[in-house]
Coordinates of C-alpha atoms and ligand atoms in Angstrom, one line a residue:
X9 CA 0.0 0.0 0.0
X10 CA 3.1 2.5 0.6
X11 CA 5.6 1.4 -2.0
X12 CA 5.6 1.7 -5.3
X13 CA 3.6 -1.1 -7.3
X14 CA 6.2 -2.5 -9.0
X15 CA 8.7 -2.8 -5.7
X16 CA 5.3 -5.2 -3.9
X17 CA 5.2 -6.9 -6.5
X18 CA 9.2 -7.6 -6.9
X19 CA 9.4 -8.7 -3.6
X20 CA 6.4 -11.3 -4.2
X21 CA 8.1 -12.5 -6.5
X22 CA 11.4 -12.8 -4.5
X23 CA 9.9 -13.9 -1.6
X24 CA 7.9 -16.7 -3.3
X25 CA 11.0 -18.0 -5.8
X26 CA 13.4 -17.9 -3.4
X27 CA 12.1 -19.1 0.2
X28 CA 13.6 -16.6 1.9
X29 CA 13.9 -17.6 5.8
X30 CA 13.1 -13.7 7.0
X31 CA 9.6 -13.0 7.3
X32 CA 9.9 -9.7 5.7
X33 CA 12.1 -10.5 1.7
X34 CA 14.9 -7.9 0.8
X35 CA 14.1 -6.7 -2.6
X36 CA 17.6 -7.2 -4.5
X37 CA 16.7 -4.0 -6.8
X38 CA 15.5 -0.7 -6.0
X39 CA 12.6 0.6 -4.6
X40 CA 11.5 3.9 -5.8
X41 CA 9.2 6.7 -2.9
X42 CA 6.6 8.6 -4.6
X43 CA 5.1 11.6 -2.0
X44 CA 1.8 10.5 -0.6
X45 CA 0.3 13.2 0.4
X46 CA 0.5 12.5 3.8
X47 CA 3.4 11.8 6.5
X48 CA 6.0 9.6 4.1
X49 CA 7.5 8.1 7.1
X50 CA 5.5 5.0 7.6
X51 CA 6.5 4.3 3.8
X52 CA 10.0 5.6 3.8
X53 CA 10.8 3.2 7.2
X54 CA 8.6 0.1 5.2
X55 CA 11.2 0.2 2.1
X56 CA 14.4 0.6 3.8
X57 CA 13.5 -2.6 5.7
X58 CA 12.3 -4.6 2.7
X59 CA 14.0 -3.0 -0.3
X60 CA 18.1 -3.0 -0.1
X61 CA 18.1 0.3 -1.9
X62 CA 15.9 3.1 -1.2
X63 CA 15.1 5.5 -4.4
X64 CA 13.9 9.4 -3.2
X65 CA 13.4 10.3 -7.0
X66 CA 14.6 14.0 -8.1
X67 CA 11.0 15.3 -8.3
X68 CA 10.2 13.9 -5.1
X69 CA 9.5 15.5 -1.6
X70 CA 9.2 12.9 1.2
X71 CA 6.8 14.9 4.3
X72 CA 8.7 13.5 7.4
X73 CA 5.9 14.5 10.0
X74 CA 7.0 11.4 12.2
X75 CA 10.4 10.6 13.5
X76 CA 12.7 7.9 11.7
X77 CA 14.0 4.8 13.6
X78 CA 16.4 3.0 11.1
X79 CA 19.0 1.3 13.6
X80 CA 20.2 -1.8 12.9
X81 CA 20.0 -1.7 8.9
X82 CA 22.7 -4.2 7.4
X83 CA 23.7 -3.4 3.6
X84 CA 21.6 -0.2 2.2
X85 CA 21.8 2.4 -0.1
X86 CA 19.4 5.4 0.4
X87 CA 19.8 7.6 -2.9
X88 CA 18.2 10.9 -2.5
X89 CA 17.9 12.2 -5.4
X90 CA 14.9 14.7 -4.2
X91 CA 14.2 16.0 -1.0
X92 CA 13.1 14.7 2.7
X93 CA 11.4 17.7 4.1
X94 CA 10.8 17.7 8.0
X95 CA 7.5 19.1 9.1
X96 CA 8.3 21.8 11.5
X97 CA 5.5 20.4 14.3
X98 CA 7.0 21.6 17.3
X99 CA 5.0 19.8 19.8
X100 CA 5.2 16.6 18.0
X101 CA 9.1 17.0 17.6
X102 CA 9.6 17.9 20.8
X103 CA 7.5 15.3 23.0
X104 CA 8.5 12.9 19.9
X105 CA 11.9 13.3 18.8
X106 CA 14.4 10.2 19.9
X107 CA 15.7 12.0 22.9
X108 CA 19.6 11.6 23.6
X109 CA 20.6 12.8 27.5
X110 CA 24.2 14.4 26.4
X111 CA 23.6 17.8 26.2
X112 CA 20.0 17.3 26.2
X113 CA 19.4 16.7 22.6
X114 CA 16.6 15.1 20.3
X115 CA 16.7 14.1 17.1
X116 CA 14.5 13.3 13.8
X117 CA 16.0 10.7 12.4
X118 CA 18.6 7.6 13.7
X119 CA 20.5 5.8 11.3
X120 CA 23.0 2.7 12.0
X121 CA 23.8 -0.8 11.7
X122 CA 26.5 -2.2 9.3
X123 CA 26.9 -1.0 5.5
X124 CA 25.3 1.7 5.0
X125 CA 25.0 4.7 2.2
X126 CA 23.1 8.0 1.6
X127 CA 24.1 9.5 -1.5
X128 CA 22.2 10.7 -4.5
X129 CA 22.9 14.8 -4.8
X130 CA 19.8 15.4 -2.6
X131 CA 18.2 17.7 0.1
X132 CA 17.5 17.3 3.8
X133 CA 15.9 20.1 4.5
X134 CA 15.3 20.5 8.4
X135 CA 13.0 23.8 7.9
X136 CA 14.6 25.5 10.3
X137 CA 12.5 29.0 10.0
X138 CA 10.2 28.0 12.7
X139 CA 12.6 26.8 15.1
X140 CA 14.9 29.7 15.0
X141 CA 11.7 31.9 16.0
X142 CA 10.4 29.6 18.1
X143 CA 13.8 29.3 20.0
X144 CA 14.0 33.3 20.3
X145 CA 11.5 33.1 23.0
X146 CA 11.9 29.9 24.4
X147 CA 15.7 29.2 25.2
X148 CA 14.8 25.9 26.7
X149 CA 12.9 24.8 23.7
X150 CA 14.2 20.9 22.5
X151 CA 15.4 21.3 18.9
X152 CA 15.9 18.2 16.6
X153 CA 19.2 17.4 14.8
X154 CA 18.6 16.6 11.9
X155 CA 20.5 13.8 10.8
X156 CA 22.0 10.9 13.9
X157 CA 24.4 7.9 12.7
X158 CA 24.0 5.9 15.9
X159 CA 25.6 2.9 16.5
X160 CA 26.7 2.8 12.8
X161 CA 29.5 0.8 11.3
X162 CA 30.8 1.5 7.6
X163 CA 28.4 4.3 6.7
X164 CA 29.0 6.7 4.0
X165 CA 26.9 9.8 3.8
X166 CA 28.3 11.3 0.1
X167 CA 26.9 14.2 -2.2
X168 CA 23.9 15.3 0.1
X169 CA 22.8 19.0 1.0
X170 CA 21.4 19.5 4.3
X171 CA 19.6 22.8 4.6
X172 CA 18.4 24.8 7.6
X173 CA 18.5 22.1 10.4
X174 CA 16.8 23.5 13.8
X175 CA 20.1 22.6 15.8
X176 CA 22.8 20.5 14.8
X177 CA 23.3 18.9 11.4
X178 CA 24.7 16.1 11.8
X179 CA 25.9 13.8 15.2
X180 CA 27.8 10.8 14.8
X181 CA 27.5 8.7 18.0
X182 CA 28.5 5.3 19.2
X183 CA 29.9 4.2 15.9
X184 CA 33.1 3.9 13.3
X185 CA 34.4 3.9 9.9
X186 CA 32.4 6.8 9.0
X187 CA 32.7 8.9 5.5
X188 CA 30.9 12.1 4.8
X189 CA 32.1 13.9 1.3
X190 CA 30.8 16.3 -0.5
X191 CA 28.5 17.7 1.4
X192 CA 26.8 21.4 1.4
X193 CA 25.4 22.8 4.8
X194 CA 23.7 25.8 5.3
X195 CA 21.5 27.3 7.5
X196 CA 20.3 30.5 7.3
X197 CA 17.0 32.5 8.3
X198 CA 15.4 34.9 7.1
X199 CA 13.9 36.6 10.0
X200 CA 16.3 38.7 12.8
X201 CA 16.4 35.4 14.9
X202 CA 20.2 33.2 13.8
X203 CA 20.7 29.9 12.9
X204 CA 21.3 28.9 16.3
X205 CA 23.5 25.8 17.0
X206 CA 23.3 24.6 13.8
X207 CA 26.4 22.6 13.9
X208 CA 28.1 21.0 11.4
X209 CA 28.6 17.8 12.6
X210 CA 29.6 16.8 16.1
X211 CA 31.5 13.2 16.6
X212 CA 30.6 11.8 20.4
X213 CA 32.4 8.1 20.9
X214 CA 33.0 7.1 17.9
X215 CA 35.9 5.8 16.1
X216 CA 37.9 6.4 12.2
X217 CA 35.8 8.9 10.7
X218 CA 36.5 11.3 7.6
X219 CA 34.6 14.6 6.9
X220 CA 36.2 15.6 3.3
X221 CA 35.7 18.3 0.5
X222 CA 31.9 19.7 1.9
X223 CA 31.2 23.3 2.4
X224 CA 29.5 24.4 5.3
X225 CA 27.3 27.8 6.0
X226 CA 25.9 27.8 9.5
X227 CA 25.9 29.4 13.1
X228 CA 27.9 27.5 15.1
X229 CA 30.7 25.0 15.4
X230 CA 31.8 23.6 11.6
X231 CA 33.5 20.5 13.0
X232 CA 33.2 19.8 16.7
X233 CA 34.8 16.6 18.1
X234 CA 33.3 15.8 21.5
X235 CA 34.0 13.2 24.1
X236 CA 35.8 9.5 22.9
X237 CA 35.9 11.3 19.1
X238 CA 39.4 9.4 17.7
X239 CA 41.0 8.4 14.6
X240 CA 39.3 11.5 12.7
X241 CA 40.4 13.1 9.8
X242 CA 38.5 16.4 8.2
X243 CA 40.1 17.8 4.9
X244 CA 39.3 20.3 2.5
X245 CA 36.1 22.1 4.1
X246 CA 34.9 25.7 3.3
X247 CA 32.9 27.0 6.5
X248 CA 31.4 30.4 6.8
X249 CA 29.7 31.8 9.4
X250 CA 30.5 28.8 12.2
X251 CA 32.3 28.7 15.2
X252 CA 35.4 26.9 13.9
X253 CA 36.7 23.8 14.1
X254 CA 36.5 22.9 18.0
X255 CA 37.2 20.0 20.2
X256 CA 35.8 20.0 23.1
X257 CA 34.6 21.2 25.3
X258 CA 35.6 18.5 27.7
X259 CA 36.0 17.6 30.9
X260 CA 32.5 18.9 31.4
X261 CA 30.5 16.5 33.5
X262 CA 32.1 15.1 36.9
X263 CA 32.8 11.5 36.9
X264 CA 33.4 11.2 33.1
X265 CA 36.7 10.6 31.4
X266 CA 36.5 12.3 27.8
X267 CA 39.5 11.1 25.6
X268 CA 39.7 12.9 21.9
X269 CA 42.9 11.7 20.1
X270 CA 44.2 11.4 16.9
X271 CA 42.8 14.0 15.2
X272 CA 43.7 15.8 11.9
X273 CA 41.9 18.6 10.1
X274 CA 43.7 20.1 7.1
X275 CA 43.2 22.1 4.7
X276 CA 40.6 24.4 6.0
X277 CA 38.5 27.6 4.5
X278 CA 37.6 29.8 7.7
X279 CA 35.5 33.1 7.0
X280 CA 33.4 35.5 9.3
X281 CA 33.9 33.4 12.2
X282 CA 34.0 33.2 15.6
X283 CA 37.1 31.0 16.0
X284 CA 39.6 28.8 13.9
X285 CA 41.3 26.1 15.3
X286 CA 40.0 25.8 18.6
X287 CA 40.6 23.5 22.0
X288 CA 38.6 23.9 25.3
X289 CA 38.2 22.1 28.2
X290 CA 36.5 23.1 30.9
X291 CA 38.2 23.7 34.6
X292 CA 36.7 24.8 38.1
X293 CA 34.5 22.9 40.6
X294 CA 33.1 20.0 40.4
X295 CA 34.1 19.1 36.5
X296 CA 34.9 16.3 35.0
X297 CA 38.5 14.8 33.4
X298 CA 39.9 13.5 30.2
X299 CA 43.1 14.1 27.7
X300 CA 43.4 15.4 24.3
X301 CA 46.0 13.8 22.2
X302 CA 47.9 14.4 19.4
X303 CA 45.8 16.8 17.6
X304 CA 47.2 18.5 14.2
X305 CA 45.4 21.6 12.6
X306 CA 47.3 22.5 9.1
X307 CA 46.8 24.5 6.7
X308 CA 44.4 26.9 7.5
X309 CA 43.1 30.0 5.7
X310 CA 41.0 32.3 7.7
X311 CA 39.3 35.4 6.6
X312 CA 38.2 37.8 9.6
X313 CA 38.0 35.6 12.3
X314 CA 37.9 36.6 15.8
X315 CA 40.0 33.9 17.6
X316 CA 42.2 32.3 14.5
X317 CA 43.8 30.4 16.8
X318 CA 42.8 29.2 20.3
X319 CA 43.5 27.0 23.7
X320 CA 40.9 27.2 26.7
X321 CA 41.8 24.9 29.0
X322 CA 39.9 27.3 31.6
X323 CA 36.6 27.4 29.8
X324 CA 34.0 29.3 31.4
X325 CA 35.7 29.5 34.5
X326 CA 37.5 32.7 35.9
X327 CA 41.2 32.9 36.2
X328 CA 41.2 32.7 40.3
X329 CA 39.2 29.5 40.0
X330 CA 41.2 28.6 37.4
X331 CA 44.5 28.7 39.5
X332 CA 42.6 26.9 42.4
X333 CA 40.7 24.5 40.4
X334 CA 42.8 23.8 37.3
X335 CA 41.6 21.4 34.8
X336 CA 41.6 17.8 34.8
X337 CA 41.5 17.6 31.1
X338 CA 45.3 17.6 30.3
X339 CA 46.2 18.1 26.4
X340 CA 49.2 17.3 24.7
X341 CA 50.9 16.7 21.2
X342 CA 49.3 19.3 19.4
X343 CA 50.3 21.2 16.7
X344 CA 48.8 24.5 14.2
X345 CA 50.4 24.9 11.5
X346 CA 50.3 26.9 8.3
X347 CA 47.9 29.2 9.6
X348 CA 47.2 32.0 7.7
X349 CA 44.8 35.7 7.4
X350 CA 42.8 37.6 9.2
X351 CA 41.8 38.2 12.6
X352 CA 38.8 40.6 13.8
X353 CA 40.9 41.8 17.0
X354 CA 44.1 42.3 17.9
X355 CA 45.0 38.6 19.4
X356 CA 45.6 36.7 17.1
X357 CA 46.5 33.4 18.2
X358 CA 45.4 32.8 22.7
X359 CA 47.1 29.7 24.2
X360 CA 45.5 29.8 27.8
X361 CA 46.1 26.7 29.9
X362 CA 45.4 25.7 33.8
X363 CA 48.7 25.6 35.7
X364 CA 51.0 22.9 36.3
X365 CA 52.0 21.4 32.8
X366 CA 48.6 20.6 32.3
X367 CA 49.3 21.4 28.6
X368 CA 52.5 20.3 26.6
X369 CA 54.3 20.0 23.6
X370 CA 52.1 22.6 21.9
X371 CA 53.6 23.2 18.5
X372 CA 53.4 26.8 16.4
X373 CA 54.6 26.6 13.2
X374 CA 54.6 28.9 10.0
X375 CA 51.5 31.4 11.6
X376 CA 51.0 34.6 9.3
X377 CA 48.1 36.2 10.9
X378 CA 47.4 39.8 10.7
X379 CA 44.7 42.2 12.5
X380 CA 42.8 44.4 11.0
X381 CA 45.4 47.2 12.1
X382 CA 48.6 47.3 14.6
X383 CA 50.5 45.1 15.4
X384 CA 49.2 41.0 16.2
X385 CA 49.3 39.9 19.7
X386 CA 50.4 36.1 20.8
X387 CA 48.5 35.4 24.0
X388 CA 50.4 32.7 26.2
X389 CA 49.4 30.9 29.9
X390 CA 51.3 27.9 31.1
X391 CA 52.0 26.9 28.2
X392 CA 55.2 24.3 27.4
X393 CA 55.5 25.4 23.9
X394 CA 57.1 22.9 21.4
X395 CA 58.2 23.6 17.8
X396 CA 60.0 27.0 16.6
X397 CA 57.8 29.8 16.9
X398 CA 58.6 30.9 20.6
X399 CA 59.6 34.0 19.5
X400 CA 56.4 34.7 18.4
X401 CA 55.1 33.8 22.5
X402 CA 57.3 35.0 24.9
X403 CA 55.1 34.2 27.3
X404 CA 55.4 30.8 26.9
X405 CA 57.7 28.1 28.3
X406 CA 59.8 26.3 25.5
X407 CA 60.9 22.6 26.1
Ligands
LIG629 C1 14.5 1.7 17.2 O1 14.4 0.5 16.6 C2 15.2 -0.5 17.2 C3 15.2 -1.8 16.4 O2 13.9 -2.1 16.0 C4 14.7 -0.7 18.6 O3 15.5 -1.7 19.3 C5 14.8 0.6 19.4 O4 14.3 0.4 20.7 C6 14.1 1.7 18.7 N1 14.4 2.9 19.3 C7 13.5 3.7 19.8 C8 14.0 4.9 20.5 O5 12.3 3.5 19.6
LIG630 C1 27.0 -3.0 1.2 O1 25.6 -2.8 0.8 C2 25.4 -2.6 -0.6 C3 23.9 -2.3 -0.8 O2 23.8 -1.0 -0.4 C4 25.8 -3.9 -1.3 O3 25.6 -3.8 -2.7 C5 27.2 -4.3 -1.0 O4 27.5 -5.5 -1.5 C6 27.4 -4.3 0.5 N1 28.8 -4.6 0.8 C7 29.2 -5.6 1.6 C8 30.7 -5.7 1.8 O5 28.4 -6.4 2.0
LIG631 C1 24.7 8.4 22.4 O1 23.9 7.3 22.6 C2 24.0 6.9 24.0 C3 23.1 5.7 24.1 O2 21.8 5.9 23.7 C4 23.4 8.0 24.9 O3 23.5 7.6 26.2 C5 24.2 9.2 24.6 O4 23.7 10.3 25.4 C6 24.2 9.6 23.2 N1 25.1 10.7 23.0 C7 24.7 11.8 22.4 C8 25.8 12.9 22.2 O5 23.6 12.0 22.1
LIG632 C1 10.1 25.6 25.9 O1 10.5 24.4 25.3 C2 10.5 23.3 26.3 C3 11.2 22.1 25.7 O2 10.9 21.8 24.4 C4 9.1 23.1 26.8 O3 9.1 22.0 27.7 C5 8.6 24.3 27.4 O4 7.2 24.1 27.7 C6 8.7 25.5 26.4 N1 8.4 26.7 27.1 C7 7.5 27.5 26.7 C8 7.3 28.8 27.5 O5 6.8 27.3 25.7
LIG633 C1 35.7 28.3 -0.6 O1 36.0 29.5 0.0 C2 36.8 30.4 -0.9 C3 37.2 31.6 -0.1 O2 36.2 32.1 0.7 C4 36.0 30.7 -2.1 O3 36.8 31.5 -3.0 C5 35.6 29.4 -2.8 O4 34.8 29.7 -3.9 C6 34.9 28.5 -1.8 N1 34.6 27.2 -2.5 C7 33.4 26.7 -2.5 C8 33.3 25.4 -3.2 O5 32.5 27.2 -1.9
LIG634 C1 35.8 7.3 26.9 O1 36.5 6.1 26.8 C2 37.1 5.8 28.0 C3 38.0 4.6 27.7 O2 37.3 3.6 27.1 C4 36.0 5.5 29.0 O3 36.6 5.1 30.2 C5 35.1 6.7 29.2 O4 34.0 6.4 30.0 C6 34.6 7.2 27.8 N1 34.0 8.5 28.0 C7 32.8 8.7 27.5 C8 32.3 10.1 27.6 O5 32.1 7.9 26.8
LIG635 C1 46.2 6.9 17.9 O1 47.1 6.5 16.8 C2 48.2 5.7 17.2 C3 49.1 5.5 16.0 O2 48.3 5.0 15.0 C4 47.6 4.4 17.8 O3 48.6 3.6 18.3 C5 46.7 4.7 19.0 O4 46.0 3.5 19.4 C6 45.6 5.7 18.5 N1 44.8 6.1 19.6 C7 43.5 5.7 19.7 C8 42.8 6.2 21.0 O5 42.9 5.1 18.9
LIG636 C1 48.1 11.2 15.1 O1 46.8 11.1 14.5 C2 46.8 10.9 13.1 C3 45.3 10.9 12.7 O2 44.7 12.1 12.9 C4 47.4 9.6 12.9 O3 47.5 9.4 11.5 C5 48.8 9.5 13.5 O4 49.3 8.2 13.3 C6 48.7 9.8 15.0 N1 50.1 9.8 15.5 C7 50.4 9.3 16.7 C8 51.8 9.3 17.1 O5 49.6 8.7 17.3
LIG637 C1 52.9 23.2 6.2 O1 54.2 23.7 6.0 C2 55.2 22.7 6.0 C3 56.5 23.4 5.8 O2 56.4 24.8 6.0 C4 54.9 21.7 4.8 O3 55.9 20.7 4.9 C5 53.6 21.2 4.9 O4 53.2 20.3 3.9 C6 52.5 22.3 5.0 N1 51.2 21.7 5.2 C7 50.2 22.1 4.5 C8 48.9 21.5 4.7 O5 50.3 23.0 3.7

C-alpha cells in the first residue's frame, strides 16, 4: 500500500521463488518513494527494511511529520535524489523526537547498523525558519538534529545538501568507519532570529571517521569533536559563518573521562567566524576529566575571524578559579600549523592553559596572521611550547 507497485510486486516475487527464511524479503533492486500526500515516514521506514536500496526520486518531496528509527539496517543504499522535508511540528518534535541525555538533545532521524550509504545529490531540509523563532522566546525549547548515525558501522553519507536544520546537522554517535564527502550545509534565516547551533557535525564516541571536501554555511561549530571522538580526519572544508573547528569542550561532567585523540583537520577555508582552530576544556568545581592527544590543525586560511587560533583549557571559569581548580582535562601533542589571514581583533593566536603542565608540547609553526590594524598579539598561559615559533610567544615556556 506504501511502495511503489512495481517494488510489492518484486518482492512477491522474491519472496515466493526464493524461500527466503526472514519473514519480511529484501528486494535485491531498487525501490523507488513517490510523496503520498500525507506523512511519508511509515512508507519511507517500510522500504528501507524490505527493499536493499531506497530511491527518493529528483521530483520527489518525502513529508517527514513522524520521526525515523532505522538502527540496525545491514547493507543499504538510500539515494536521495529529491528531497526529505521535515515538518516543523514543534509539539510533536519535541515530545516525539528520539531523545539523547548528552547535552540534552533530540533528534529526527537515527541511522545505524552495518553498510550503509546516503548519497544521490539530494536535500534534507530540516525547515529550520520555525525553530529559530520559536527558540527566540523559548531558550529551553528541544530542537531536533537533523540527521544521527547511531551505533553505525561503515556508513558513508556522500553528495547530500542538508539545509536549515533546527540545531545540529549532523551527530555521529557510538559508531566507526564513517565517511561524509561532499556535502553542502547551510542554514540561514530569514527573520532577525540566527541559525542557532546549527552545527556541522559533532562526533561523540565514535571511532575512524572522515569529513572531506563539503562546504558548510551555519551558526555555530563547523566540526566539533566531543567526548571519545578518535582516529578523525576532516580535509578540504569551506565553513562560513560557524564557530570553527572545536574539540571539546571537555572535561564537562564530573565523573566522566572524555579522551579525543588522533585527530587531523587540514586544509581548511575559515571566514566570518567566531574561532579557527580551537581547543577547550572546561576547569573549576566539580568538572569532569579526560586528555586530548595528538591533535594536528594544518593549513588553515581564515578570513576575519575573531580567535584564528585558540586553547581554553579554563573554559568558562575565571582565572582565580582557574588557578585553584585547574583542569583535569590535560592536552598534549598538538600542533597549528600553516595558519594563515585575518583576525577581527588584535589577538591573534590565545594559548590559555590551567597551571601545572597541564598542557605540553604545543607546537606553532609557520603562523601569518594579521589584525585588522597594529601590530598582532600572541596570548600565552602555562603553556610548554614545542616547535620553533617561541619567538612569536614569549610568554610561553619552551621545552
Ligand atoms: C529503534 O528500533 C530498534 C530496532 O527495531 C529498537 O531496538 C529501538 O528500541 C528503537 N528505538 C526507539 C527509541 O524507539
Ligand atoms: C553493502 O551494501 C550494498 C547495498 O547498499 C551492497 O551492494 C554491498 O555488496 C554491501 N557490501 C558488503 C561488503 O556487504
Ligand atoms: C549516544 O547514545 C547513547 C546511548 O543511547 C546515549 O547515552 C548518549 O547520550 C548519546 N550521545 C549523544 C551525544 O547524544
Ligand atoms: C520551551 O521548550 C521546552 C522544551 O521543548 C518546553 O518544555 C517548554 O514548555 C517550552 N516553554 C514555553 C514557555 O513554551
Ligand atoms: C571556498 O572559499 C573560498 C574563499 O572564501 C572561495 O573562494 C571558494 O569559492 C569556496 N569554495 C566553495 C566550493 O564554496
Ligand atoms: C571514553 O572512553 C574511556 C575509555 O574507554 C571510558 O573510560 C570513558 O568512560 C569514555 N567516555 C565517554 C564520555 O564515553
Ligand atoms: C592513535 O594513533 C596511534 C598511532 O596510529 C595508535 O597507536 C593509537 O592507538 C591511537 N589512539 C586511539 C585512541 O585510537
Ligand atoms: C596522530 O593522529 C593521526 C590521525 O589524525 C594519525 O595518522 C597518526 O598516526 C597519529 N600519530 C600518533 C603518534 O599517534
Ligand atoms: C605546512 O608547511 C610545511 C613546511 O612549512 C609543509 O611541509 C607542509 O606540507 C605544510 N602543510 C600544508 C597542509 O600546507
Amino acid at each position: 500500500m506504501y511502495i511503489a507497485l512495481l517494488c510489492v510486486l518484486l518482492q512477491l516475487w522474491l519472496g515466493a521463488n526464493f524461500g527466503h527464511a526472514s519473514s519480511q524479503a529484501v528486494s535485491a533492486t531498487a525501490c523507488t518513494l513517490k510523496a503520498t500526500g500525507r506523512d511519508d515516514a511509515p512508507q519511507f521506514l517500510h522500504a528501507v527494511q524490505t527493499c536493499s536500496t531506497v530511491v527518493i526520486p529528483e521530483a520527489t518531496t518525502l513529508n517527514i511529520a513522524t520521526r525515523l528509527n532505522m538502527t540496525g539496517l545491514v547493507n543499504k543504499h538510500i539515494n536521495l535524489a529529491g528531497t526529505i522535508r521535515f515538518s516543523p511540528d514543534i509539539p510533536y518534535w519535541t515530545g516525539n523526537g528520539f531523545f539523547f541525555p548528552f547535552q540534552t538533545q533530540i533528534t529526527f532521524w537515527v541511522l545505524g547498523g552495518n553498510n550503509i550509504t546516503l548519497t544521490g545529490g539530494g536535500t534534507l531540509d530540516g525547515a529550520g525558519q520555525a525553530w529559530y523563532d520559536a527558540f527566540a522566546t523559548n531558550s529551553t525549547l528541544l530542537r531536533p538534529i537533523t540527521l544521527t548515525i547511531f551505533q553505525g558501522t561503515g556508513v558513508t553519507v556522500e553528495g547530500i545538501k542538508m539545509i536549515n536544520g533546527p540545531e545540529w546537522h549532523n551527530l555521529i554517535n557510538e559508531s566507526k568507519d564513517v565517511i561524509y564527502q561532499n556535502i553542502h550545509i547551510s542554514a540561514t534565516s530569514t527573520s532577525s532570529h540566527g541559525p542557532a547551533n546549527t552545527d556541522g557535525w559533532n562526533i561523540y564516541r565514535s571511532d575512524n571517521v572522515v569529513i572531506r571536501d563539503s562546504v558548510i554555511i551555519n551558526g555555530d561549530d563547523c566540526v566539533a569533536f566531543k567526548p571519545n571522538a578518535t582516529n578523525v580526519v576532516v580535509s578540504n572544508l569551506n565553513c562560513t559563518g560557524s564557530h570553527g573547528i572545536s574539540v571539546g569542550s571537555l572535561g564537562q561532567f564530573p565523573g566522566m573521562f572524555d579522551i579525543v585523540e588522533n585527530v587531523t583537520a587540514t586544509n581548511i577555508r575559515m571566514s566570518n567566524a567566531q574561532n579557527g582552530a580551537r581547543i577547550k576544556a572546561w576547569a573549576g568545581p566539580n568538572v569532569g576529566s579526560g586528555i586530548v592527544k595528538n591533535i594536528t590543525f594544518d593549513g588553515f586560511i581564515e578570513s576575519k575571524v575573531d580567535h584564528p587560533v585558540i586553547i581554553d583549557q579554563c573554559y568558562m571559569t575565571n582565572a582565580a578559579a582557574c588557578v585553584e581548580f585547574p583542569s583535569n582535562t590535560f592536552i598534549q601533542d598538538v600542533w597549528f600549523n600553516n595558519i594563515s589571514g585575518t583576525s577581527t581583533g588584535s589577538v591573534v593566536a590565545a594559548l590559555s592553559c590551567s597551571p601545572d603542565g597541564r598542557c605540553s608540547n604545543i607546537n606553532v609553526n609557520n603562523l601569518k596572521l594579521s589584525p585588522p590594524s597594529g601590530t598582532a598579539k600572541f596570548t600565552c598561559q602555562n603553556v610548554v611550547i614545542g616547535g620553533n615559533s617561541a619567538t612569536l610567544f614569549p610568554a610561553c615556556t619552551v621545552t
